mmCIF file of C-alpha atoms and ligand atoms in Angstrom:
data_model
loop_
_atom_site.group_PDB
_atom_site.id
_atom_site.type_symbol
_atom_site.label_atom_id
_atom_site.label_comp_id
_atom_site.label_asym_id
_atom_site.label_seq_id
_atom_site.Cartn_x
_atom_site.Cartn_y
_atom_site.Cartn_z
ATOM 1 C CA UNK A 1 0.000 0.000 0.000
ATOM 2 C CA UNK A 2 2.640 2.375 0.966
ATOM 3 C CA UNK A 3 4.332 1.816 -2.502
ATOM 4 C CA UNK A 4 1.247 2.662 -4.397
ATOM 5 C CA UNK A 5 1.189 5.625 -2.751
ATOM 6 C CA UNK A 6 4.472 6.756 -3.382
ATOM 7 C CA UNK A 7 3.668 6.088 -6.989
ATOM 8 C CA UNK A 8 1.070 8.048 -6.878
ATOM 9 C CA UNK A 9 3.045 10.948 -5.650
ATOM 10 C CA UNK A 10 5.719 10.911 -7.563
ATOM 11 C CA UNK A 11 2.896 10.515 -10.869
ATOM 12 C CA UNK A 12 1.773 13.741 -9.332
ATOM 13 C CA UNK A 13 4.990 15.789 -9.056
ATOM 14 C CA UNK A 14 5.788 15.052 -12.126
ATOM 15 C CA UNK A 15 2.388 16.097 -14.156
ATOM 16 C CA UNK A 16 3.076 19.283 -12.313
ATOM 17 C CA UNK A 17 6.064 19.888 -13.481
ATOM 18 C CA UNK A 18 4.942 18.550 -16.750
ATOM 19 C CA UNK A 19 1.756 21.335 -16.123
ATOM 20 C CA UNK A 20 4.227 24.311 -15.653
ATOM 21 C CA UNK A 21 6.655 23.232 -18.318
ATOM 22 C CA UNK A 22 4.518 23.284 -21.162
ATOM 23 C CA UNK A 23 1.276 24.439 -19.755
ATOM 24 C CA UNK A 24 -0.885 21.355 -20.349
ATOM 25 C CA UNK A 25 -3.758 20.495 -18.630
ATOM 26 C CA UNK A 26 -4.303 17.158 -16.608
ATOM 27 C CA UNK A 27 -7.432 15.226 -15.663
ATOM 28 C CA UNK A 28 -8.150 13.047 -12.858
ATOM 29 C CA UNK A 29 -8.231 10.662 -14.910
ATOM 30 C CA UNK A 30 -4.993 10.666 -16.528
ATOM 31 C CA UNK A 31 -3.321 10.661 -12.705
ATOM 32 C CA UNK A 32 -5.726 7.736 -12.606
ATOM 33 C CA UNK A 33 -3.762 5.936 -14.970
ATOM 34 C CA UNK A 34 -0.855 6.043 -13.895
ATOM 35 C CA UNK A 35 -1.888 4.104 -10.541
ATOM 36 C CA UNK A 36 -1.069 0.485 -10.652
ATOM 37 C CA UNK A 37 -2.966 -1.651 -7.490
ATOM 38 C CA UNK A 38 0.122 -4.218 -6.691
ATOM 39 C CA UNK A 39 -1.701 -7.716 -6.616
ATOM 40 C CA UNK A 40 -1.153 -10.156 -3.881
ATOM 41 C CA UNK A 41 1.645 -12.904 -4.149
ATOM 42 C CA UNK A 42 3.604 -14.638 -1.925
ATOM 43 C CA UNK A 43 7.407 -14.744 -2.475
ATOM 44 C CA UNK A 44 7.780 -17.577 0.025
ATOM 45 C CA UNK A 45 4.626 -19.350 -1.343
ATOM 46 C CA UNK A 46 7.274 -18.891 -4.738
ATOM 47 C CA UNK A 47 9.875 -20.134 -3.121
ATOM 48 C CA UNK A 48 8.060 -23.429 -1.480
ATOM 49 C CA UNK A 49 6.877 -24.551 -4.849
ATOM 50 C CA UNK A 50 10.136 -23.520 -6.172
ATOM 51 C CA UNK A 51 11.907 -25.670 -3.333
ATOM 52 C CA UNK A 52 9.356 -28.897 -3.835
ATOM 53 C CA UNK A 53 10.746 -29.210 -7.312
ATOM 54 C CA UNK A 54 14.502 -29.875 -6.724
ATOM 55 C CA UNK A 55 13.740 -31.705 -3.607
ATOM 56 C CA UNK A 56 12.883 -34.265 -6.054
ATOM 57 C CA UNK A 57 16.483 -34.255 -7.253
ATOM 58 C CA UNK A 58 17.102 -33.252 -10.806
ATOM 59 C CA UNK A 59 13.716 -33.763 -12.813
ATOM 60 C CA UNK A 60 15.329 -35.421 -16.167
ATOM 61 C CA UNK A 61 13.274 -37.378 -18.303
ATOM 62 C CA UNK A 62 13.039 -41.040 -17.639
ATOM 63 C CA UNK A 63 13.995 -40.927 -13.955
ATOM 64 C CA UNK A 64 12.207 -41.638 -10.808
ATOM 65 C CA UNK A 65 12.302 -37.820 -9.849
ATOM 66 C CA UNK A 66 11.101 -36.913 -13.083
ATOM 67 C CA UNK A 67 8.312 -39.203 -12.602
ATOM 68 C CA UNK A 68 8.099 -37.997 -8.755
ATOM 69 C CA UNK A 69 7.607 -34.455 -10.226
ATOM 70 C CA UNK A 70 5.138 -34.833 -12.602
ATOM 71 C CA UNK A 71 2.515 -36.289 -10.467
ATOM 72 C CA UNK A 72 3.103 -33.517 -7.965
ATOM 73 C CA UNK A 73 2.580 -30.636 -10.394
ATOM 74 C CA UNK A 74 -0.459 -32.268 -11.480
ATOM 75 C CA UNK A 75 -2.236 -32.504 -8.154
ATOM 76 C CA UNK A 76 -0.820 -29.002 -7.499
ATOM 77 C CA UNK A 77 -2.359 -27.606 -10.159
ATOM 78 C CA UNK A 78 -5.406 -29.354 -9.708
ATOM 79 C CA UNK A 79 -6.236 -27.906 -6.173
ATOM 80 C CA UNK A 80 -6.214 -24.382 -8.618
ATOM 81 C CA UNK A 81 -7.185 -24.869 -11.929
ATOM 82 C CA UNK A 82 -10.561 -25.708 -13.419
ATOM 83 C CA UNK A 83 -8.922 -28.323 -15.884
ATOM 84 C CA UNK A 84 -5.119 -30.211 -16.106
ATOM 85 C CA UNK A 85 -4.423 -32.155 -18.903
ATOM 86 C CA UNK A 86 -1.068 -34.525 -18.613
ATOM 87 C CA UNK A 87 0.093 -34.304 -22.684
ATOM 88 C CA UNK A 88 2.093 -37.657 -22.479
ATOM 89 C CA UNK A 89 4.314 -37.965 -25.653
ATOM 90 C CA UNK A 90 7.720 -39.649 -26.368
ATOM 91 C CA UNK A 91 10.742 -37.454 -27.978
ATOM 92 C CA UNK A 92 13.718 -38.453 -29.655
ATOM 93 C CA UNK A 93 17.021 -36.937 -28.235
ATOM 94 C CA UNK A 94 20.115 -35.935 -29.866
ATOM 95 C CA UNK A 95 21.579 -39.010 -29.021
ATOM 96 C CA UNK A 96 19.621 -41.438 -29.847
ATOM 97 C CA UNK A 97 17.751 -41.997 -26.489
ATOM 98 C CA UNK A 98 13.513 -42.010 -26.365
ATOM 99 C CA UNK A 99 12.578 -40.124 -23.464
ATOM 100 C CA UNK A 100 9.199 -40.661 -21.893
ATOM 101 C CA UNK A 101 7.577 -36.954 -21.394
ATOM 102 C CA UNK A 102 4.658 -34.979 -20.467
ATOM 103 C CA UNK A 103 3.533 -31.803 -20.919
ATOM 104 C CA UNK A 104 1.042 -30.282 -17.949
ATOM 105 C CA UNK A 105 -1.347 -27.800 -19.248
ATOM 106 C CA UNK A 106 -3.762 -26.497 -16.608
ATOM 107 C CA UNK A 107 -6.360 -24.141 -17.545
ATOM 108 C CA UNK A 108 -8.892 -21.160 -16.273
ATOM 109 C CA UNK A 109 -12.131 -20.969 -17.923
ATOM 110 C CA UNK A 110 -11.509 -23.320 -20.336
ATOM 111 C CA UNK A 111 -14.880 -22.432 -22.205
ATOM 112 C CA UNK A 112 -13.797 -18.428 -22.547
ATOM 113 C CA UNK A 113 -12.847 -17.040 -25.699
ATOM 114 C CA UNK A 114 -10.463 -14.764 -24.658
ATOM 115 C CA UNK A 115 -7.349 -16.250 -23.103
ATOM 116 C CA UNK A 116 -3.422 -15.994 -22.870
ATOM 117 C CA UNK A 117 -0.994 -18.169 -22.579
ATOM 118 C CA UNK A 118 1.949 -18.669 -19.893
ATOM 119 C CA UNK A 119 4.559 -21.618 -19.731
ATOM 120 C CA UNK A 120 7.882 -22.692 -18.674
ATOM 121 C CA UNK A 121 10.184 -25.633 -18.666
ATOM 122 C CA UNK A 122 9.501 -28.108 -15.516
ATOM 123 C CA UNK A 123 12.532 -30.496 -16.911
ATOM 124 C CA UNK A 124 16.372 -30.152 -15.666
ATOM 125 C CA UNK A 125 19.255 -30.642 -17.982
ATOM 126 C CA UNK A 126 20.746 -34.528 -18.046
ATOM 127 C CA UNK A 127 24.366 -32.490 -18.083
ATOM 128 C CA UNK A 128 26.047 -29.818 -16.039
ATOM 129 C CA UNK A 129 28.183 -29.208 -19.284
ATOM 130 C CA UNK A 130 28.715 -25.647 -18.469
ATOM 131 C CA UNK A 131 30.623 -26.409 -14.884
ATOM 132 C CA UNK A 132 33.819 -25.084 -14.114
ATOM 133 C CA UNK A 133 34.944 -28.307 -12.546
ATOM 134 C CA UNK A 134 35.375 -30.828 -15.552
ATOM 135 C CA UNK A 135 33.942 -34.058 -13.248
ATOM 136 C CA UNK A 136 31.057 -32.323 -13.050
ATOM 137 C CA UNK A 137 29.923 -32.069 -16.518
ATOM 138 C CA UNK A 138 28.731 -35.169 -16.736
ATOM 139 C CA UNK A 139 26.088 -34.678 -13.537
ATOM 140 C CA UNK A 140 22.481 -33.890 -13.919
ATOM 141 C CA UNK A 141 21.933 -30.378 -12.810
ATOM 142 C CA UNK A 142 19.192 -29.513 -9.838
ATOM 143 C CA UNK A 143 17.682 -26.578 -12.482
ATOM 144 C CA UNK A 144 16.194 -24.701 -9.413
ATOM 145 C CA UNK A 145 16.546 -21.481 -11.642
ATOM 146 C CA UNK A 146 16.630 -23.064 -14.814
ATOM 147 C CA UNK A 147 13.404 -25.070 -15.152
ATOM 148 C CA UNK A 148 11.928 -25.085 -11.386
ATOM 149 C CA UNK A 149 12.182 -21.140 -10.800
ATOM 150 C CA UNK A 150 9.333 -20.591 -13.522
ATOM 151 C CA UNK A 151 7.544 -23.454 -12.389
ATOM 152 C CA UNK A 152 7.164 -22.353 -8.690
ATOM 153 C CA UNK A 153 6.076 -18.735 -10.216
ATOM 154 C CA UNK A 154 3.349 -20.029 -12.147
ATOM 155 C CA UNK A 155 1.914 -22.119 -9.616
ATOM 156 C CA UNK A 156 1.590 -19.073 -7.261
ATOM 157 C CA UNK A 157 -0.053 -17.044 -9.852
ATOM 158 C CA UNK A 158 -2.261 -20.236 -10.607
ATOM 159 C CA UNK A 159 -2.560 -20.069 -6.569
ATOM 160 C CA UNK A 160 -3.838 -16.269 -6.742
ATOM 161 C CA UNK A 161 -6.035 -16.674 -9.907
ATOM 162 C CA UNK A 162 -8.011 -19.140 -8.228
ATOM 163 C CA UNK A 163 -8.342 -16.568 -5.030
ATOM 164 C CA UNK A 164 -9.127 -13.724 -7.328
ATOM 165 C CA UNK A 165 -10.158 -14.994 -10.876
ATOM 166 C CA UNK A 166 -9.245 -12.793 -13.702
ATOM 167 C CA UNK A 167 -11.740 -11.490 -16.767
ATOM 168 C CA UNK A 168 -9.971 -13.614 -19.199
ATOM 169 C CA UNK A 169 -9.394 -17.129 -19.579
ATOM 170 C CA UNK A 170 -5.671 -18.259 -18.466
ATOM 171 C CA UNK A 171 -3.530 -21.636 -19.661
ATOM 172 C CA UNK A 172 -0.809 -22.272 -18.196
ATOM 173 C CA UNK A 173 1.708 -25.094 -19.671
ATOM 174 C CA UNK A 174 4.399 -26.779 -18.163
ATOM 175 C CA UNK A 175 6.710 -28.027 -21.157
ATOM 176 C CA UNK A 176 8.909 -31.399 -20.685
ATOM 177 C CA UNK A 177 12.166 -32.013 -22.173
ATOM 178 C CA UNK A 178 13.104 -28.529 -23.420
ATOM 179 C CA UNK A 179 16.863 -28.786 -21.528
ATOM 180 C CA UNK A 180 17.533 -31.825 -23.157
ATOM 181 C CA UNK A 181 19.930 -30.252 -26.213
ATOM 182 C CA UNK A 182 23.043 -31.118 -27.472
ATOM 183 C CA UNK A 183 26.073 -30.680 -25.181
ATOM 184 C CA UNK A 184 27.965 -27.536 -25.188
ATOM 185 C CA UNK A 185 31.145 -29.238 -27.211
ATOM 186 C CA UNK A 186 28.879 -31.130 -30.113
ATOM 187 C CA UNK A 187 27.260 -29.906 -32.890
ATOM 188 C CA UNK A 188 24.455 -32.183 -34.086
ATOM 189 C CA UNK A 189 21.905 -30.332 -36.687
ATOM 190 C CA UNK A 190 18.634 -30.536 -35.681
ATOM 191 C CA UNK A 191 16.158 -29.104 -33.473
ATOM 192 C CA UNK A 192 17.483 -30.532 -30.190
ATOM 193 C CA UNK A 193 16.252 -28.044 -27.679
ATOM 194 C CA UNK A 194 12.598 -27.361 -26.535
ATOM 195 C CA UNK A 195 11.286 -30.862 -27.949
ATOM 196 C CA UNK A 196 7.771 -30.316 -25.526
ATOM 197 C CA UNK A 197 6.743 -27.243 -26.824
ATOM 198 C CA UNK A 198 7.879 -28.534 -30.498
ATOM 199 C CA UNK A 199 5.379 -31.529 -29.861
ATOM 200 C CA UNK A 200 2.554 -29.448 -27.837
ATOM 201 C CA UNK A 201 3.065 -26.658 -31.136
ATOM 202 C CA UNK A 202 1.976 -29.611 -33.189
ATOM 203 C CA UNK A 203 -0.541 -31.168 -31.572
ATOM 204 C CA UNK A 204 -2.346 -28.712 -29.628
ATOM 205 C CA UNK A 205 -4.383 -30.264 -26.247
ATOM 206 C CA UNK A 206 -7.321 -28.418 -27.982
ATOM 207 C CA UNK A 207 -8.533 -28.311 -32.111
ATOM 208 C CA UNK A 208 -8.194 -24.810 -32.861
ATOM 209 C CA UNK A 209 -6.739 -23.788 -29.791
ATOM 210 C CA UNK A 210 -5.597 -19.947 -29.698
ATOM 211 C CA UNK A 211 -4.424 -17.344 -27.254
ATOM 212 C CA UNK A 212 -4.243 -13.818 -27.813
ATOM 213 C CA UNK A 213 -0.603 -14.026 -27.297
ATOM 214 C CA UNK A 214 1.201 -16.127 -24.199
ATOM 215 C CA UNK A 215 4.073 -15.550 -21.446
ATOM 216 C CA UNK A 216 7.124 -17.625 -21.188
ATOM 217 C CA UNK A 217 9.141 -17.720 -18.371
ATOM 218 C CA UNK A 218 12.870 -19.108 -18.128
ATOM 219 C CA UNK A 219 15.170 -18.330 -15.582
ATOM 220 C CA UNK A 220 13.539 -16.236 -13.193
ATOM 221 C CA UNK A 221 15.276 -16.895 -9.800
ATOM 222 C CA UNK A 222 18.355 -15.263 -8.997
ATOM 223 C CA UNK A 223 19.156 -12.591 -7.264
ATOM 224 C CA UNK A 224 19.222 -9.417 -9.125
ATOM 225 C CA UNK A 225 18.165 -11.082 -12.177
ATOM 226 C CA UNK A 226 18.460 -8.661 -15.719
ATOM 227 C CA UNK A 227 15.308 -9.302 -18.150
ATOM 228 C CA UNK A 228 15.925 -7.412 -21.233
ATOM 229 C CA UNK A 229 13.926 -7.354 -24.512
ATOM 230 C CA UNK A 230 15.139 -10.764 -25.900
ATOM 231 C CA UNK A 231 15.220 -10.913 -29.858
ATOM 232 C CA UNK A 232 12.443 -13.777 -31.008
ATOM 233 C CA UNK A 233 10.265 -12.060 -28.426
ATOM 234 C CA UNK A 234 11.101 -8.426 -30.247
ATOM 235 C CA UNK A 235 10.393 -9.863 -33.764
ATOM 236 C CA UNK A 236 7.078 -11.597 -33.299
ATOM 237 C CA UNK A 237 5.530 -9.599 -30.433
ATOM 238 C CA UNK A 238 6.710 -6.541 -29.662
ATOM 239 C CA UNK A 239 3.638 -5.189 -28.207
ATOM 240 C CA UNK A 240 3.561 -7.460 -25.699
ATOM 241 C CA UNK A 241 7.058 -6.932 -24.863
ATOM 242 C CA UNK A 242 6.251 -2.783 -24.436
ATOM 243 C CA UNK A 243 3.100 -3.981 -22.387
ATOM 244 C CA UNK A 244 4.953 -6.396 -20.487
ATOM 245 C CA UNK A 245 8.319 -4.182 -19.533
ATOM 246 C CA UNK A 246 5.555 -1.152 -19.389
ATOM 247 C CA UNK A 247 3.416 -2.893 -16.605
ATOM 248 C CA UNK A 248 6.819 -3.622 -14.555
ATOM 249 C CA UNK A 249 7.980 -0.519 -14.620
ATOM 250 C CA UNK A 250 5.251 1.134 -13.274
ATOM 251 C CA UNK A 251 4.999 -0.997 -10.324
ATOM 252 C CA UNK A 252 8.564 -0.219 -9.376
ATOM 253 C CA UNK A 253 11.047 -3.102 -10.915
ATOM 254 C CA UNK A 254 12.627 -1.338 -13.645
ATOM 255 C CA UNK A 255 16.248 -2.372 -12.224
ATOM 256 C CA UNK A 256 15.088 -5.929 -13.518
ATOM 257 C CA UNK A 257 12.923 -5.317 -16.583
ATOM 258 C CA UNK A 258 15.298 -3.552 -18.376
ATOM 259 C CA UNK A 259 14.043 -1.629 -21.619
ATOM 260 C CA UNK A 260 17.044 -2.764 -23.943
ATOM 261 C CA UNK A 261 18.048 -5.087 -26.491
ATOM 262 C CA UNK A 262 19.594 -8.210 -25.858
ATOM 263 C CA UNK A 263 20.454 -11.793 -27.980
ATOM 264 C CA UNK A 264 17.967 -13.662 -29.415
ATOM 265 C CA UNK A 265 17.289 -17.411 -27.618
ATOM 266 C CA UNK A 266 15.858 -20.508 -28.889
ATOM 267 C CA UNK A 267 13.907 -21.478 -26.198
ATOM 268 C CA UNK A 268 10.447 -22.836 -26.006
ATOM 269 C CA UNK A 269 8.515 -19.557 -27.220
ATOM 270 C CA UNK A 270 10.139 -20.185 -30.322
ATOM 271 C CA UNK A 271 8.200 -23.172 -31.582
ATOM 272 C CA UNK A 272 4.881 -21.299 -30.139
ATOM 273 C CA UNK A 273 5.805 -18.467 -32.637
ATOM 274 C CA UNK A 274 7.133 -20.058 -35.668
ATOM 275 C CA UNK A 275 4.692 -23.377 -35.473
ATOM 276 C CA UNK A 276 1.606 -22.719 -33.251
ATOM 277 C CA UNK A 277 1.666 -19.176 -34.638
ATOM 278 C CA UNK A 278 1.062 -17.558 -31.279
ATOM 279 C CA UNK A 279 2.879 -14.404 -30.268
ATOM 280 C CA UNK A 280 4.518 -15.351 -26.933
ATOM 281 C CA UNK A 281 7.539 -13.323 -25.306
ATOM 282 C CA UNK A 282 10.136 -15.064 -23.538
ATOM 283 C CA UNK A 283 10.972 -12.993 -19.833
ATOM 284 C CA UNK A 284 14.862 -14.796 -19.376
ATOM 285 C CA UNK A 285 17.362 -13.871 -17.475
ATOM 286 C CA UNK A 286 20.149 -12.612 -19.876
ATOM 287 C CA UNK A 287 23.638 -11.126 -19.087
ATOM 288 C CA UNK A 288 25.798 -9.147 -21.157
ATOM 289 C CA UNK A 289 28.960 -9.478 -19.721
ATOM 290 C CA UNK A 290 29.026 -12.781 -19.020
ATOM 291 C CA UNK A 291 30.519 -15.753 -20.736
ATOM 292 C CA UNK A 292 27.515 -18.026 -21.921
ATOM 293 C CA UNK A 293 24.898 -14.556 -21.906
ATOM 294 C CA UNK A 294 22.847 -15.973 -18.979
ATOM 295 C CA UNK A 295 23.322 -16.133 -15.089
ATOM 296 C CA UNK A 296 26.838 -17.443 -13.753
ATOM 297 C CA UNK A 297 25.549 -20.665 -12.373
ATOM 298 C CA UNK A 298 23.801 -21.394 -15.746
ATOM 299 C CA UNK A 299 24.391 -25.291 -16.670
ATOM 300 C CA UNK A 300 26.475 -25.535 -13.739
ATOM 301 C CA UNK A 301 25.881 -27.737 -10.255
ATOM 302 C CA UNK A 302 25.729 -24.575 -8.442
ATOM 303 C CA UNK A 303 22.138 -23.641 -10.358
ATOM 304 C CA UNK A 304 20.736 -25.160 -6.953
ATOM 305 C CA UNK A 305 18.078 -23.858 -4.442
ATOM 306 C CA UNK A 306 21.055 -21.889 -2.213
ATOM 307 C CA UNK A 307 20.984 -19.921 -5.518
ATOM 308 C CA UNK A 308 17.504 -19.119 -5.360
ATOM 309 C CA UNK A 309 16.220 -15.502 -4.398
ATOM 310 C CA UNK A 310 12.316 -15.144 -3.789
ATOM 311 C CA UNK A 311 12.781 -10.975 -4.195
ATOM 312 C CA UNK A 312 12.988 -12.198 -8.001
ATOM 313 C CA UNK A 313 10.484 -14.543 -8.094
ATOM 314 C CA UNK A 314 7.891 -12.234 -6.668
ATOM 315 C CA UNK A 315 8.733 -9.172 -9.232
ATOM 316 C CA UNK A 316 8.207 -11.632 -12.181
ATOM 317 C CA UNK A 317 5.576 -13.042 -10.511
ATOM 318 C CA UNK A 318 3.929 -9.503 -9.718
ATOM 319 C CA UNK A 319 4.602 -8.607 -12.817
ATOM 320 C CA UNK A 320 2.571 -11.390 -14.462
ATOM 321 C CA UNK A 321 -0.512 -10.652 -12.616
ATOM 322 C CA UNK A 322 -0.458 -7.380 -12.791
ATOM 323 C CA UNK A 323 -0.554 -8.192 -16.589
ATOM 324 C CA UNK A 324 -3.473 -10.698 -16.577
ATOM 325 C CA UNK A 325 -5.916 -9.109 -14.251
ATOM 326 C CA UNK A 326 -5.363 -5.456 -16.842
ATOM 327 C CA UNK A 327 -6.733 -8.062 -19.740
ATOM 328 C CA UNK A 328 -10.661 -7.900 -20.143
HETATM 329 C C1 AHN B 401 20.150 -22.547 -26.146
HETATM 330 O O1 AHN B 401 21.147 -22.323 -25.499
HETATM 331 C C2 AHN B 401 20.172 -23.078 -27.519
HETATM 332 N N1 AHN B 401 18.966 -22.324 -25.667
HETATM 333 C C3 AHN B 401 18.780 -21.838 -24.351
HETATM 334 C C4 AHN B 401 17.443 -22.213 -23.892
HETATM 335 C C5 AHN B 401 17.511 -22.696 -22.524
HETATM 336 C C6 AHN B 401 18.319 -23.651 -22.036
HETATM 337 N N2 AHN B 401 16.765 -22.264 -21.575
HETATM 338 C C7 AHN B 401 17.090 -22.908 -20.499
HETATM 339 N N3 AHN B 401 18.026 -23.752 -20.740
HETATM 340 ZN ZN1 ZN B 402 18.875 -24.903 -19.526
#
């Protein structure tokens, strides 16, 4: 409460100044406008779901964990959602393995017209190839940030929807298998990476299924993550990235979303672009000075739940909200 209403001042001072400057008038309702109501959600609620996840151990497809996991986000998201589908599919790896994989989409108002879309990855990479210490490489990584920190965001927002349901209609898709790509030091054409959202692309859970344009989230979880205007989400939806980066600056986390460019990624929003031909924006933690372009820890055994910092979870997941419930 007290933020919103240092918003509001500072909205004020500065139409003032604006007023004086070049003598335009203001309404009410343009001050009006510029107030954002910060919805509820619980950073430690984030964190718990976040937490749940690697406490499995490292959720790669065809273990016992992975297994573990699924049937936990599934009752999860039942307690929330109106409808969860469990996509089961088998994908072909880079190597030659099958891997045995669902995708989890959970819906709001499945019968509404008007919905959007929000995902990320709840898979962890087979290989730590990007650890400093060479023995390593070779490990399955705990993906608290990279798979599980999206995860755990979602489910609080699916948490809050259900408290305070939204105008629109909301899915929400966990894809499988999108961490399963080639290892850093081979290069094997094909399209390795994302292989979920490159099977849920093609076979939609739903004939005809379409959102007005959908959300990914990758990497959301450490501390003073950087989320800059990523390059596939630029080219096939830049209004959503303005609306998106627009909506978190006004409620006060413009030190994360930052308003520049930054590389392009092939990651699952991607496939929902170029094959499902939905707009979707990717919100990924990017980094421009250091070696691989995302967070240190990045394919590493640190990306663990130490690692994991629920001030970041709760501006993406403010953010996200504050998004859906502006939709009517
Ligand atoms: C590539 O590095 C090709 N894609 C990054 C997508 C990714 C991996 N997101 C999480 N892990
Ligand atoms: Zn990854």
């Amino acid at each position: 409460m007290k933020k919103n209403l240092l918003i509001l001042i500072c909205a004020v001072v500065v139409m003032t100044s604006c007023n004086s400057e070049k003598n335009k008038t203001t309404s009410k309702s343009d001050t009006a406008k510029l107030q954002i109501e910060t919805p509820d959600f619980s950073a430690d609620s984030a964190f718990s779901f976040v937490k749940s996840q690697t406490d499995f151990g490292p959720r790669v497809p065809n273990s016992e964990a992975h297994k573990k996991c699924a049937r936990f986000l599934k009752e999860s998201m039942e307690k929330y959602c109106d409808q969860v589908i469990m996509q089961s599919f088998n994908a072909k790896t880079y190597d030659g393995n099958k891997l045995n994989c669902w995708n989890i989409i959970a819906s709001f108002a499945p019968e509404k017209e008007k919905r959007i879309l929000l995902a990320a990855h709840w898979d962890s990479r087979h290989i730590a190839d990007h650890d400093p210490i060479e023995e390593n490489r070779s490990k399955p990584i705990s993906g608290a940030n990279d798979g599980a920190s999206g995860v755990g965001v979602l489910m609080e927002v699916a948490r809050q929807l259900n408290l305070k349901n939204p105008t629109i209609g909301v899915d929400i898709i966990f894809f499988d298998a999108e961490d399963y790509g080639t290892p850093n030091s081979e290069n094997i054409p094909g399209d390795w990476w994302c292989l979920g959202s490159q099977y849920w692309a093609k076979n939609p859970h739903k004939q005809n299924y379409k959102a007005d344009y959908g959300i990914l989230l990758d990497m959301v979880g450490a501390s003073n993550a950087t989320f800059y205007h990523e390059g596939i989400s630029s080219h096939f939806a830049p209004a959503i990235v303005s609306k998106i980066w627009g909506v978190s600056y006004r409620l006060g986390f413009g030190k994360y979303f930052i308003n520049e460019g930054a590389n392009t990624i092939t990651d699952d929003h991607y496939y929902i672009n170029t094959l499902a031909k939905i707009p979707m924006i990717d919100i990924i933690h990017q980094e421009r000075n250091s070696e691989t372009g995302f967070y240190p820890y990045w394919h590493t055994t640190q990306d663990n739940i130490d690692n994991i910092d629920s001030n970041t979870l709760e501006v993406v997941g403010k953010t996200v909200l504050s998004v859906i419930y502006e939709e009517k």
